[in-house]
Coordinates of C-alpha atoms in Angstrom, one line a residue:
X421 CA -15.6 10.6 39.5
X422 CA -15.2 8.5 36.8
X423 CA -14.3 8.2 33.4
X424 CA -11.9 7.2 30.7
X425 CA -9.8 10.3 31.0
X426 CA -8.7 9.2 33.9
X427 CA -6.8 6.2 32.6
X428 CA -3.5 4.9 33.5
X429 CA -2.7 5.7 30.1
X430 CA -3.4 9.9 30.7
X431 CA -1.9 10.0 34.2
X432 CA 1.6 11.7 34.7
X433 CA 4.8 9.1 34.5
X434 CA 7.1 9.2 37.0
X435 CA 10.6 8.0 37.1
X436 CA 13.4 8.0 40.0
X437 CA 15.8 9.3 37.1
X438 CA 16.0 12.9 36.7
X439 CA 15.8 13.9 32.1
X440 CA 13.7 14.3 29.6
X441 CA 11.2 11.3 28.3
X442 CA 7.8 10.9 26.5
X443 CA 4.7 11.5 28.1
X444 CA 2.8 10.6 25.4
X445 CA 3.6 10.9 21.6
X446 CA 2.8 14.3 21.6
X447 CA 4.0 15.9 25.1
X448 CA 8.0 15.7 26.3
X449 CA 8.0 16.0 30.1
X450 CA 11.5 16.6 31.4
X451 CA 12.2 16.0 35.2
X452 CA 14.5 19.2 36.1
X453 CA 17.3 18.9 38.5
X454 CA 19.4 21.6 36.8
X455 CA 19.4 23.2 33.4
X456 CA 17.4 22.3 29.8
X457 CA 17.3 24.2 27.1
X458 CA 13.5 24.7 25.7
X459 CA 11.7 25.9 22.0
X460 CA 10.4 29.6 23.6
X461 CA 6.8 28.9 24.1
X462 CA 6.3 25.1 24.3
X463 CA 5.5 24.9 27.9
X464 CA 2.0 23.7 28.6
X465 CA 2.5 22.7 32.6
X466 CA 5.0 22.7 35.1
X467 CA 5.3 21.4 38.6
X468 CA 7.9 22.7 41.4
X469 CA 10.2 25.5 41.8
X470 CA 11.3 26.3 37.9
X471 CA 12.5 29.6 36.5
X472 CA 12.5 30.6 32.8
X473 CA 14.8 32.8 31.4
X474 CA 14.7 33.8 27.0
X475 CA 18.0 33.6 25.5
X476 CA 16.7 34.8 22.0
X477 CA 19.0 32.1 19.6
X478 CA 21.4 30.6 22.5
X479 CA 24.0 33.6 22.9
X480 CA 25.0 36.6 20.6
X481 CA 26.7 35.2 18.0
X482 CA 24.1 32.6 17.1
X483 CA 21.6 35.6 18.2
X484 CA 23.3 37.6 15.1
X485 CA 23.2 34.9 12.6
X486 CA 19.7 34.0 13.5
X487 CA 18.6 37.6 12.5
X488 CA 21.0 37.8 9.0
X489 CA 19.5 34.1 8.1
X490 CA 16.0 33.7 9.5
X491 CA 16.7 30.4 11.0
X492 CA 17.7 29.1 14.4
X493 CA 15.9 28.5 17.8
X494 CA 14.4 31.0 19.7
X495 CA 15.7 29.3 23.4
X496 CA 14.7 29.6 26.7
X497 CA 16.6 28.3 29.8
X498 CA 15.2 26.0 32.6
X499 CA 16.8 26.1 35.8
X500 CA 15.6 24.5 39.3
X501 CA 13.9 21.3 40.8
X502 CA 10.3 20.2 39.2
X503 CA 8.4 18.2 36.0
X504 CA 8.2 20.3 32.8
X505 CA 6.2 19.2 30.2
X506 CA 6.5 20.7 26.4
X507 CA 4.6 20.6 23.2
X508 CA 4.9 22.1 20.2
X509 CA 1.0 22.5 18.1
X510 CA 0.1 18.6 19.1
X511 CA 3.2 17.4 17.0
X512 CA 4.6 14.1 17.3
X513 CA 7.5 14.2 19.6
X514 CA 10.5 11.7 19.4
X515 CA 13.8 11.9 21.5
X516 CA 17.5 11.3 20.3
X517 CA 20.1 10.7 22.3
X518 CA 23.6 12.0 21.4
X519 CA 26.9 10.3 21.6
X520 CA 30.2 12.0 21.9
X521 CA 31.1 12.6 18.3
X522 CA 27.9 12.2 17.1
X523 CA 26.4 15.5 15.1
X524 CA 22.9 15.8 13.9
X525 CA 21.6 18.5 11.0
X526 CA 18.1 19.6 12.2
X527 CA 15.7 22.4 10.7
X528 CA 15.3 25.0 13.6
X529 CA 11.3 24.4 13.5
X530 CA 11.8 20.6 14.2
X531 CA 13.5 21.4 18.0
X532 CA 11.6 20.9 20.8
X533 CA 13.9 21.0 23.8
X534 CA 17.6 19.8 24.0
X535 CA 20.1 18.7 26.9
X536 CA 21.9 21.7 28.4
X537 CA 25.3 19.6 27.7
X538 CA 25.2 20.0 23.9
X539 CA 26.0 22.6 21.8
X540 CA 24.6 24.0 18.9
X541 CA 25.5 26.3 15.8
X542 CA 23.5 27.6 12.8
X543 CA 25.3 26.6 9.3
X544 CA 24.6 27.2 5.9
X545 CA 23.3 24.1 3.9
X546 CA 26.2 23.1 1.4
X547 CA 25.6 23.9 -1.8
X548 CA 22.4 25.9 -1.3
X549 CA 23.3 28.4 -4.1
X550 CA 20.3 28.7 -6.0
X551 CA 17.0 30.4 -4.7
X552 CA 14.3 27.9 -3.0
X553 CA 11.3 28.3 -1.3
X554 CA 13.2 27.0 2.0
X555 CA 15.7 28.0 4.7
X556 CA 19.0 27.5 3.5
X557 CA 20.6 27.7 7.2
X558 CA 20.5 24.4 9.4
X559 CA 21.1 23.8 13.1
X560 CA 24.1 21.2 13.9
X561 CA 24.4 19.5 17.3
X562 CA 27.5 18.1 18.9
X563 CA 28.0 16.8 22.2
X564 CA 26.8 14.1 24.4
X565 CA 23.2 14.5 25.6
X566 CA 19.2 14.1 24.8
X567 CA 17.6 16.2 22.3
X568 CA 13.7 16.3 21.7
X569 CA 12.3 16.6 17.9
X570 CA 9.2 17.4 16.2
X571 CA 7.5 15.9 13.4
X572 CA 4.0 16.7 11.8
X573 CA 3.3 12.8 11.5
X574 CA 4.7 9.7 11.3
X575 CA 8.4 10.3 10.0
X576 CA 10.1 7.6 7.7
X577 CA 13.9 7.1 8.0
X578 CA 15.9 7.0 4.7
X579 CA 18.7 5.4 4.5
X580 CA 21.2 7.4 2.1
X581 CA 23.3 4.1 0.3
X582 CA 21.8 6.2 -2.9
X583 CA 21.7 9.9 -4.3
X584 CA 18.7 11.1 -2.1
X585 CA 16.5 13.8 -2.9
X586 CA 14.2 15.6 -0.1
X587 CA 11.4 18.4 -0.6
X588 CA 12.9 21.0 2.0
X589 CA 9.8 22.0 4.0
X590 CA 9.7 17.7 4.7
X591 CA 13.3 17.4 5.3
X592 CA 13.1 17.0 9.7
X593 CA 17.4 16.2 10.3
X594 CA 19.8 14.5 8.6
X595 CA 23.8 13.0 9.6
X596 CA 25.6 16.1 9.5
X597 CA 28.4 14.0 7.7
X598 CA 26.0 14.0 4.6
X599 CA 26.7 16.2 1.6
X600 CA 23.6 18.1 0.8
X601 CA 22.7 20.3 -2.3
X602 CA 19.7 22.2 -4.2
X603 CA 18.3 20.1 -7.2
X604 CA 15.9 21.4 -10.1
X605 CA 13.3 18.7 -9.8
X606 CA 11.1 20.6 -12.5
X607 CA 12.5 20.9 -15.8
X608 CA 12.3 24.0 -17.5
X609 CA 9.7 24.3 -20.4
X610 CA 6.6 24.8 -22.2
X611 CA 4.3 23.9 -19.4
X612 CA 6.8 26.2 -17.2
X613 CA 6.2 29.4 -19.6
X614 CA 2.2 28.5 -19.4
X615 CA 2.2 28.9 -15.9
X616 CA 2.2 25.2 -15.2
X617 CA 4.0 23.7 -12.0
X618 CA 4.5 20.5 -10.3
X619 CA 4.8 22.5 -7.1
X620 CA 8.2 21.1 -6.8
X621 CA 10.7 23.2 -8.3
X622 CA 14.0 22.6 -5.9
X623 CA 14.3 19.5 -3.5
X624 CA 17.3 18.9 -1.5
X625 CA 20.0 16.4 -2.3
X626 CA 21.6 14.4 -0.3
X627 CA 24.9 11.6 -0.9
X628 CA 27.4 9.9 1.5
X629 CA 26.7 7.4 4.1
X630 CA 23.8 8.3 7.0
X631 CA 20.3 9.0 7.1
X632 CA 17.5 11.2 6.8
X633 CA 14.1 12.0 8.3
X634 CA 11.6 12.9 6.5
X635 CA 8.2 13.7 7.5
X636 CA 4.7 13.2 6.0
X637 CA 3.9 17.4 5.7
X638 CA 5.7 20.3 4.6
X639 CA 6.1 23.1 6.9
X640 CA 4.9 26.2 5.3
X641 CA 7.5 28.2 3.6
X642 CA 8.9 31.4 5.9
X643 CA 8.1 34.6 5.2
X644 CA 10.7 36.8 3.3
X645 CA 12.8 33.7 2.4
X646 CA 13.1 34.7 -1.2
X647 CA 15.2 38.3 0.1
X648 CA 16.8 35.9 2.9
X649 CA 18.3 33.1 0.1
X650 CA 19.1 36.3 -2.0
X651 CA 21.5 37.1 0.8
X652 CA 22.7 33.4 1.4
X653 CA 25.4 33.5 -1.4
X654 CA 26.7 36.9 0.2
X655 CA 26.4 35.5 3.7
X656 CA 27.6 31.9 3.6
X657 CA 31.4 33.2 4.1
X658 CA 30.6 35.5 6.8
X659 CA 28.8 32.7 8.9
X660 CA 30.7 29.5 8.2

């Protein structure tokens, strides 16, 4: 049989080292000897002996939080010998790699799959006190380990030496050092009171020294945000 499908190019890549790498820009394959942690549903193959177990957001407390903010990762647990490959809607998939006393800010919807060595918690966005289309909780990783990411395209990579400002539903992750904020990128006026919109009433700011990546598409607002930011001002204390 023969045809281009069958190219070296399409064919499974093997390695003697046991972690997670690219199969292709779209597909994460992870070679298990252990524990990963996984997005709940992004398995599209798997070879070997490998058991899945759901962990809803990663453990009651973030379990809790997920529920009072909307945002988080619904997790399931890997465990065993075998190749497992992930996907996520035919998104581009890229892979960081953690450093002890790194810490990344990442919208839940961006996480593909993450080392079982780092640890995660869900935190309010500072200065997210003003009502927005967008989730105003973030997921921070610590720790020292791989951690697979979704984009919807092509990402760019700011560099923050200047006030930065992000549309939220493009905003992928972000150095957790960074201050961040809600600003009113549509002024108030005339056109406003007509009906008239830019479509980009809020973006988020960003200042300090790191990075940001953005990608080209915004992910559909949630549903319910608007009651969900309503409780963010009321919540922020409780889940800091």
């Amino acid at each position: 049989m023969r045809s281009a499908l069958f190219s070296a190019e399409n064919l499974e890549k093997e390695s003697a080292q046991p972690g997670m790498r690219l199969q292709n820009s779209k597909m994460l394959k992870i070679e298990l000897n252990g524990e990963a942690m996984a997005r709940v549903g992004s398995m599209v193959a798997y070879q070997g002996q490998v058991q899945f177990q759901a962990l809803g957001s990663g453990g009651l407390g973030k379990f809790l939080k997920q529920k009072l903010t909307g945002e988080g990762v619904p997790l399931m647990k890997l465990s065993g010998r075998g190749d497992v490959f992930l996907a996520e809607l035919a998104k581009d998939v890229h892979i960081v790699d953690l450093e002890p006393g790194d810490a990344l800010s990442i919208n839940g919807s961006s996480v593909l799959a993450f080392d079982s060595t780092l640890q995660y918690d869900i935190r309010m966005v500072g200065g997210a006190g003003m009502a927005s289309s967008s989730g105003l909780f973030n997921c921070v990783f610590t720790g020292h380990g791989r951690i697979a990411i979704t984009t919807k395209g092509t990402p760019v990579v700011l560099n923050v030496d200047a006030p930065t400002y992000v549309d939220p539903q493009a905003a992928v992750c972000w150095s957790a050092n960074l201050q961040t904020g809600y600003h009113r990128a549509e002024q108030l006026g005339l056109g406003s009171l007509l009906g008239r919109s830019t479509g980009e009433a809020f973006t988020m700011s960003f200042a300090g020294q790191g990075f940001v990546v953005v990608q080209p598409s915004e992910e559909p607002p949630v549903a319910g945000s608007g009651a969900q930011e309503q409780q963010g001002g009321l919540l922020g204390g409780l889940l800091s």
